[in-house]
Short mmCIF file of C-alpha atoms and ligand atoms in Angstrom, two decimals:
data_model
loop_
_atom_site.label_atom_id
_atom_site.label_comp_id
_atom_site.label_asym_id
_atom_site.label_seq_id
_atom_site.Cartn_x
_atom_site.Cartn_y
_atom_site.Cartn_z
CA MET A 193 74.24 31.95 -63.25
CA SER A 194 70.68 31.70 -61.95
CA THR A 195 67.27 30.44 -62.93
CA PRO A 196 64.33 32.75 -63.61
CA VAL A 197 61.35 31.99 -61.40
CA ASP A 198 58.75 34.16 -63.08
CA GLU A 199 57.84 36.20 -66.14
CA THR A 200 60.13 39.00 -67.22
CA VAL A 201 58.56 42.45 -66.86
CA ARG A 202 59.54 45.19 -69.31
CA LEU A 203 59.34 48.88 -68.45
CA ARG A 204 59.94 51.74 -70.86
CA ILE A 205 62.44 54.40 -69.81
CA GLY A 206 61.62 57.60 -71.67
CA SER A 207 60.83 60.26 -69.07
CA ASP A 208 61.27 61.17 -65.41
CA ALA A 209 57.84 59.67 -64.77
CA ASP A 210 59.22 56.37 -66.09
CA LEU A 211 62.13 56.61 -63.62
CA SER A 212 59.57 56.93 -60.88
CA ALA A 213 57.70 53.88 -62.20
CA VAL A 214 60.96 51.91 -62.26
CA ARG A 215 61.61 52.72 -58.59
CA LEU A 216 58.07 51.76 -57.54
CA GLN A 217 58.09 48.48 -59.49
CA VAL A 218 61.53 47.45 -58.29
CA ARG A 219 60.55 48.26 -54.70
CA ALA A 220 57.39 46.15 -54.98
CA LYS A 221 59.29 43.25 -56.54
CA ALA A 222 62.03 43.36 -53.89
CA GLN A 223 59.44 43.36 -51.13
CA ALA A 224 57.67 40.40 -52.69
CA ALA A 225 60.97 38.52 -53.04
CA GLY A 226 61.62 38.88 -49.31
CA PHE A 227 64.30 41.59 -49.39
CA GLY A 228 64.95 43.41 -46.12
CA LEU A 229 64.50 47.16 -45.97
CA VAL A 230 68.16 48.09 -46.47
CA GLN A 231 68.58 45.61 -49.29
CA GLN A 232 65.41 46.95 -50.97
CA THR A 233 66.68 50.50 -50.66
CA LYS A 234 70.05 49.62 -52.16
CA LEU A 235 68.48 47.88 -55.14
CA VAL A 236 65.95 50.65 -55.78
CA THR A 237 68.71 53.26 -55.59
CA ALA A 238 70.93 51.32 -58.00
CA ALA A 239 67.94 50.95 -60.35
CA SER A 240 67.25 54.68 -60.18
CA GLU A 241 70.88 55.48 -61.07
CA LEU A 242 71.00 53.05 -63.98
CA ALA A 243 67.57 54.00 -65.34
CA ARG A 244 68.57 57.67 -65.27
CA ASN A 245 71.77 56.84 -67.17
CA THR A 246 69.64 54.98 -69.74
CA LEU A 247 67.47 58.07 -70.08
CA VAL A 248 70.12 60.81 -69.94
CA HIS A 249 73.17 59.22 -71.58
CA GLY A 250 71.51 56.49 -73.65
CA GLY A 251 68.63 58.60 -74.96
CA GLY A 252 66.02 56.30 -73.42
CA GLY A 253 65.46 52.57 -73.51
CA GLU A 254 63.95 49.94 -71.26
CA MET A 255 64.39 47.90 -68.12
CA GLU A 256 63.79 44.17 -67.92
CA MET A 257 63.02 42.83 -64.48
CA SER A 258 62.78 39.23 -63.34
CA GLU A 259 63.00 37.24 -60.15
CA VAL A 260 65.74 34.61 -60.12
CA ALA A 261 66.75 31.83 -57.77
CA GLN A 262 70.00 30.09 -57.03
CA ALA A 263 70.45 27.39 -54.41
CA GLY A 264 67.09 28.33 -52.92
CA VAL A 265 67.98 31.99 -52.49
CA HIS A 266 65.77 34.49 -54.28
CA GLY A 267 67.11 37.48 -56.12
CA ILE A 268 66.13 40.15 -58.60
CA LYS A 269 67.78 40.65 -61.94
CA LEU A 270 67.47 43.99 -63.72
CA ALA A 271 68.77 44.78 -67.20
CA PHE A 272 68.85 48.36 -68.48
CA THR A 273 69.19 48.64 -72.24
CA ASP A 274 69.53 51.63 -74.54
CA SER A 275 70.58 52.17 -78.14
CA GLY A 276 72.64 55.25 -77.37
CA PRO A 277 76.30 56.02 -78.18
CA GLY A 278 77.77 53.45 -75.78
CA ILE A 279 80.48 54.03 -73.19
CA ALA A 280 83.89 54.58 -74.77
CA ASP A 281 85.92 53.94 -71.62
CA VAL A 282 84.12 51.76 -69.09
CA GLU A 283 86.85 51.97 -66.44
CA GLN A 284 86.73 55.76 -66.57
CA ALA A 285 82.92 55.77 -66.48
CA LEU A 286 82.96 53.58 -63.36
CA ALA A 287 85.44 55.82 -61.55
CA ASP A 288 83.88 57.91 -58.78
CA GLY A 289 83.52 61.50 -59.84
CA TYR A 290 83.80 60.98 -63.59
CA THR A 291 80.95 62.57 -65.52
CA SER A 292 80.65 63.58 -69.15
CA GLY A 293 77.70 65.80 -68.21
CA ASN A 294 76.93 67.83 -65.12
CA GLY A 295 76.24 64.98 -62.68
CA LEU A 296 78.29 63.98 -59.69
CA GLY A 297 79.70 61.00 -61.57
CA MET A 298 78.71 58.66 -58.74
CA GLY A 299 75.88 56.76 -60.42
CA LEU A 300 77.60 53.94 -62.25
CA GLY A 301 80.34 53.12 -59.74
CA GLY A 302 77.92 53.64 -56.86
CA ALA A 303 75.32 51.31 -58.37
CA ARG A 304 77.99 48.63 -58.72
CA ARG A 305 78.73 48.86 -54.97
CA LEU A 306 75.03 48.55 -54.08
CA VAL A 307 74.39 45.18 -55.74
CA HIS A 308 75.88 41.68 -55.72
CA HIS A 309 76.47 41.29 -59.44
CA PHE A 310 77.14 44.01 -62.00
CA ASP A 311 77.87 43.70 -65.69
CA ILE A 312 78.25 46.25 -68.51
CA ASP A 313 77.90 45.33 -72.16
CA THR A 314 78.53 48.39 -74.27
CA ARG A 315 79.22 49.09 -77.92
CA SER A 316 78.68 51.98 -80.30
CA GLN A 317 75.08 50.78 -80.90
CA GLY A 318 74.10 50.88 -77.27
CA THR A 319 74.60 49.77 -73.71
CA THR A 320 73.13 47.10 -71.44
CA VAL A 321 73.87 47.15 -67.73
CA THR A 322 72.72 44.04 -65.85
CA ILE A 323 72.58 43.75 -62.07
CA VAL A 324 71.51 41.04 -59.64
CA SER A 325 70.80 41.42 -55.95
CA TRP A 326 69.96 38.58 -53.56
CA ALA A 327 67.44 38.63 -50.76
CA THR A 328 69.85 36.89 -48.44
CA THR A 329 73.43 38.07 -48.58
CA PRO A 330 75.87 35.20 -49.10
CA VAL A 331 78.87 35.13 -46.73
CA ASP A 332 81.00 36.89 -49.32
CA PRO A 333 78.73 37.77 -52.24
CA ARG A 334 81.56 38.90 -54.47
CA ALA A 335 83.56 35.74 -53.91
CA VAL A 336 80.54 33.58 -54.73
CA LEU A 337 79.34 35.47 -57.79
CA ARG A 338 82.46 36.76 -59.51
CA MET B 3 53.10 65.52 -60.32
CA SER B 4 52.52 68.71 -58.39
CA GLN B 5 54.92 71.17 -56.84
CA ILE B 6 56.35 70.76 -53.35
CA PRO B 7 55.03 73.49 -51.05
CA VAL B 8 57.60 75.84 -49.54
CA ILE B 9 56.05 77.09 -46.30
CA PRO B 10 57.32 80.24 -44.57
CA LEU B 11 57.29 79.85 -40.76
CA GLY B 12 58.68 82.89 -39.06
CA ASP B 13 62.37 83.12 -39.97
CA VAL B 14 62.60 79.83 -41.80
CA LEU B 15 61.21 78.10 -44.84
CA PHE B 16 59.85 74.65 -44.27
CA VAL B 17 59.78 72.05 -47.03
CA SER B 18 58.43 68.54 -46.56
CA ILE B 19 59.16 66.21 -49.45
CA GLN B 20 56.45 63.59 -49.79
CA GLY B 21 56.91 60.24 -51.46
CA GLU B 22 57.97 59.69 -55.05
CA LEU B 23 59.69 62.65 -56.58
CA TYR B 24 59.95 63.37 -60.29
CA ASP B 25 63.23 64.92 -61.42
CA ALA B 26 61.45 67.97 -62.82
CA VAL B 27 59.71 68.58 -59.50
CA ALA B 28 63.01 68.30 -57.62
CA LEU B 29 64.59 70.83 -59.97
CA SER B 30 61.73 73.28 -59.61
CA LEU B 31 62.04 72.98 -55.82
CA GLN B 32 65.52 74.42 -56.22
CA ASP B 33 64.07 77.53 -57.92
CA ASP B 34 61.15 77.78 -55.52
CA VAL B 35 63.35 77.72 -52.42
CA THR B 36 65.71 80.31 -53.88
CA ASN B 37 62.86 82.64 -54.76
CA ALA B 38 61.15 82.11 -51.40
CA ILE B 39 64.34 82.98 -49.46
CA GLN B 40 64.32 86.35 -51.12
CA ALA B 41 60.56 86.90 -50.92
CA HIS B 42 60.31 86.03 -47.21
CA ASN B 43 63.72 87.21 -46.06
CA ALA B 44 64.34 83.74 -44.68
CA ARG B 45 67.40 82.98 -42.54
CA GLY B 46 67.05 79.24 -42.67
CA VAL B 47 65.61 76.40 -44.72
CA ILE B 48 64.46 73.11 -43.21
CA ILE B 49 63.92 70.27 -45.65
CA ASP B 50 62.22 67.24 -44.15
CA ILE B 51 62.90 64.03 -46.10
CA SER B 52 61.46 61.56 -43.59
CA ALA B 53 58.89 60.45 -46.18
CA LEU B 54 61.55 59.60 -48.77
CA ASP B 55 62.39 55.91 -49.07
CA MET B 56 65.30 56.58 -51.45
CA VAL B 57 67.83 59.31 -52.23
CA ASP B 58 69.95 58.77 -55.33
CA SER B 59 72.84 60.85 -56.67
CA PHE B 60 70.47 63.13 -58.59
CA LEU B 61 68.41 64.03 -55.54
CA GLY B 62 71.54 64.20 -53.40
CA ARG B 63 72.95 66.75 -55.80
CA VAL B 64 69.72 68.77 -55.82
CA LEU B 65 69.70 68.90 -51.99
CA ALA B 66 73.36 69.94 -51.91
CA GLU B 67 72.75 72.62 -54.54
CA ILE B 68 69.74 74.01 -52.66
CA ALA B 69 71.95 74.23 -49.55
CA GLY B 70 74.80 75.88 -51.48
CA CYS B 71 72.57 78.40 -53.17
CA SER B 72 70.70 79.22 -49.95
CA ARG B 73 73.98 79.82 -48.16
CA LEU B 74 75.01 82.37 -50.79
CA LEU B 75 71.72 84.14 -50.11
CA GLY B 76 72.36 84.18 -46.37
CA ALA B 77 70.14 81.26 -45.32
CA ASP B 78 71.40 77.99 -43.82
CA THR B 79 69.80 74.73 -44.87
CA VAL B 80 69.26 71.71 -42.64
CA VAL B 81 67.94 68.40 -43.98
CA THR B 82 65.97 66.41 -41.43
CA GLY B 83 64.57 62.94 -40.90
CA MET B 84 66.72 60.86 -43.24
CA ARG B 85 65.80 57.21 -42.80
CA PRO B 86 68.57 54.83 -41.67
CA ALA B 87 68.25 52.63 -44.79
CA VAL B 88 68.64 55.75 -46.95
CA ALA B 89 71.75 56.84 -45.03
CA ILE B 90 73.36 53.38 -45.31
CA THR B 91 72.67 53.35 -49.04
CA LEU B 92 74.01 56.86 -49.61
CA VAL B 93 77.29 56.02 -47.89
CA GLU B 94 77.72 52.88 -49.98
CA LEU B 95 76.84 54.84 -53.09
CA GLY B 96 79.73 57.13 -52.19
CA LEU B 97 77.60 60.17 -51.45
CA THR B 98 78.35 61.41 -47.95
CA LEU B 99 77.36 64.98 -48.84
CA PRO B 100 79.68 66.58 -46.27
CA GLU B 101 78.49 70.07 -47.13
CA LEU B 102 74.91 69.21 -46.22
CA ARG B 103 73.84 69.91 -42.63
CA THR B 104 71.46 67.35 -41.18
CA ALA B 105 69.39 66.88 -38.05
CA ARG B 106 67.20 64.05 -36.83
CA THR B 107 64.08 66.10 -36.28
CA VAL B 108 62.62 69.40 -37.38
CA GLU B 109 62.89 70.64 -33.78
CA ASP B 110 66.62 69.84 -33.73
CA ALA B 111 67.01 71.65 -37.04
CA ALA B 112 65.28 74.75 -35.66
CA LEU B 113 67.62 74.70 -32.67
CA MET B 114 70.64 74.35 -34.96
CA LEU B 115 69.50 77.30 -37.01
CA GLY B 116 68.82 79.32 -33.89
CA VAL B 117 65.49 80.40 -35.24
CA TRP B 118 61.93 80.35 -34.07
CA VAL B 119 59.88 78.39 -36.48
CA SER B 120 56.51 79.86 -35.69
CA SER B 121 55.61 83.50 -36.03
CA ARG B 122 52.58 82.95 -33.84
CA THR B 123 54.43 81.98 -30.70
CA SER B 124 56.18 84.26 -28.29
CA ARG B 125 59.93 84.49 -28.61
CA ALA B 126 60.24 83.98 -24.86
CA ALA B 127 60.25 80.24 -25.38
CA PRO B 128 61.53 78.04 -28.18
CA VAL B 129 58.72 76.44 -30.05
CA ALA B 130 57.74 72.87 -30.64
CA VAL B 131 57.38 73.06 -34.37
CA ARG B 132 54.79 70.34 -34.59
CA GLN B 133 51.89 72.21 -33.10
CA ASP B 134 51.60 74.58 -36.06
CA GLU B 135 52.32 71.99 -38.66
CA PRO B 136 50.32 69.64 -40.78
CA GLU B 137 50.53 65.98 -39.74
CA ALA B 138 52.95 65.27 -42.58
CA MET B 139 55.74 66.61 -40.40
CA ASP B 140 55.50 63.91 -37.83
CA GLY B 141 57.60 61.45 -39.78
CA GLY B 142 60.97 62.26 -38.28
CA SER B 143 59.80 63.21 -34.83
CA GLY B 144 59.00 59.85 -33.33
CA THR B 145 62.42 59.09 -31.93
CA ASP B 146 63.49 62.34 -30.40
CA GLY B 147 63.84 62.49 -26.68
CA PRO B 148 64.69 65.24 -24.25
N1 ATP C 613 73.88 54.13 -70.69
C1 ATP C 613 74.94 54.93 -70.96
N2 ATP C 613 75.23 55.27 -72.24
C2 ATP C 613 76.29 56.07 -72.53
N3 ATP C 613 77.13 56.57 -71.58
C3 ATP C 613 76.89 56.27 -70.29
C4 ATP C 613 75.79 55.44 -69.91
N4 ATP C 613 75.80 55.30 -68.56
C5 ATP C 613 76.85 56.02 -68.13
N5 ATP C 613 77.52 56.60 -69.16
C6 ATP C 613 78.74 57.45 -69.08
O1 ATP C 613 79.37 57.20 -67.86
C7 ATP C 613 79.54 58.41 -67.13
C8 ATP C 613 79.45 58.14 -65.66
O2 ATP C 613 78.14 57.74 -65.30
P1 ATP C 613 77.62 58.05 -63.82
O3 ATP C 613 76.23 57.55 -63.70
O4 ATP C 613 78.63 57.49 -62.88
O5 ATP C 613 77.68 59.62 -63.73
P2 ATP C 613 76.67 60.71 -64.31
O6 ATP C 613 75.45 60.04 -64.84
O7 ATP C 613 77.43 61.57 -65.26
O8 ATP C 613 76.33 61.54 -63.01
P3 ATP C 613 75.41 61.07 -61.76
O9 ATP C 613 76.30 61.05 -60.56
O10 ATP C 613 74.35 62.11 -61.65
O11 ATP C 613 74.87 59.71 -62.07
C9 ATP C 613 78.46 59.34 -67.66
O12 ATP C 613 78.79 60.69 -67.48
C10 ATP C 613 78.42 58.93 -69.13
O13 ATP C 613 79.46 59.56 -69.85
MG1 MG C 614 74.36 58.68 -63.71
#
């Protein structure tokens, strides 16, 4: 789908301090990749949602972050991995307002709306959610990337 | 990470959230505001978020719960200074938080609450909040006009 342009960074997700570190690192990376302010904010917010899911629902895990490029456009790819129980019903989990805990149930579906590419790989041994956001929005990002 | 100060100013409590926020600190703010409403007999709560570069569903829920709990205790809450990029992202996330009252500046919030925000100033004239406040408050005040 895209070519990595630098080293992959790995961040542990095991506490609320780690969530904070994820937000700071993703913000810095998005700035460096030339993201505008709104696009940065969307990516950081999606990362915060997914990292918190890794922590709360997946029992902790890690985030892999790398810069990617496609047709000269730079983007950021984030993969959140845990070895938790997995998501039994992905459609239900993505639905706005569905929560198995006491959240608002907006995290997963909301994060999907905030980025250009969104993928869930889940099984009973764990979950990986991968997202990509581009610095420059293609004319119709979903048409290009899906 | 340290606590967020809850500052009593006349009839209202003033809270200015600075920078990166750990989940545990956000949750303790909820308790602190609730306790302070009782202790200071506050009629309003103003929460300035102009320093926040991101609000995710967790923090959105905390803000809404502070407002809900304050209301039950007889104090209205107004959130001020949300950055445009944060607002755009929240809407796309699906979090419009209709139950949360907002204002652009702390002064506007004080007017909305119909309270005087400084105990030091005569009630004959509404007060410009800024003069009694630490510089941290200035964030949301740059754009307000007469
Ligand atoms: N990594 C994960 N592992 C296992 N289950 C998950 C994972 N991520 C999400 N889920 C499931 O999907 C549901 C929906 O997730 P979503 O982030 O939308 O809501 P939430 O985390 O419950 O609340 P919030 O609005 O605070 O994020 C969760 O309640 C949980 O059951
Ligand atoms: Mg969530």
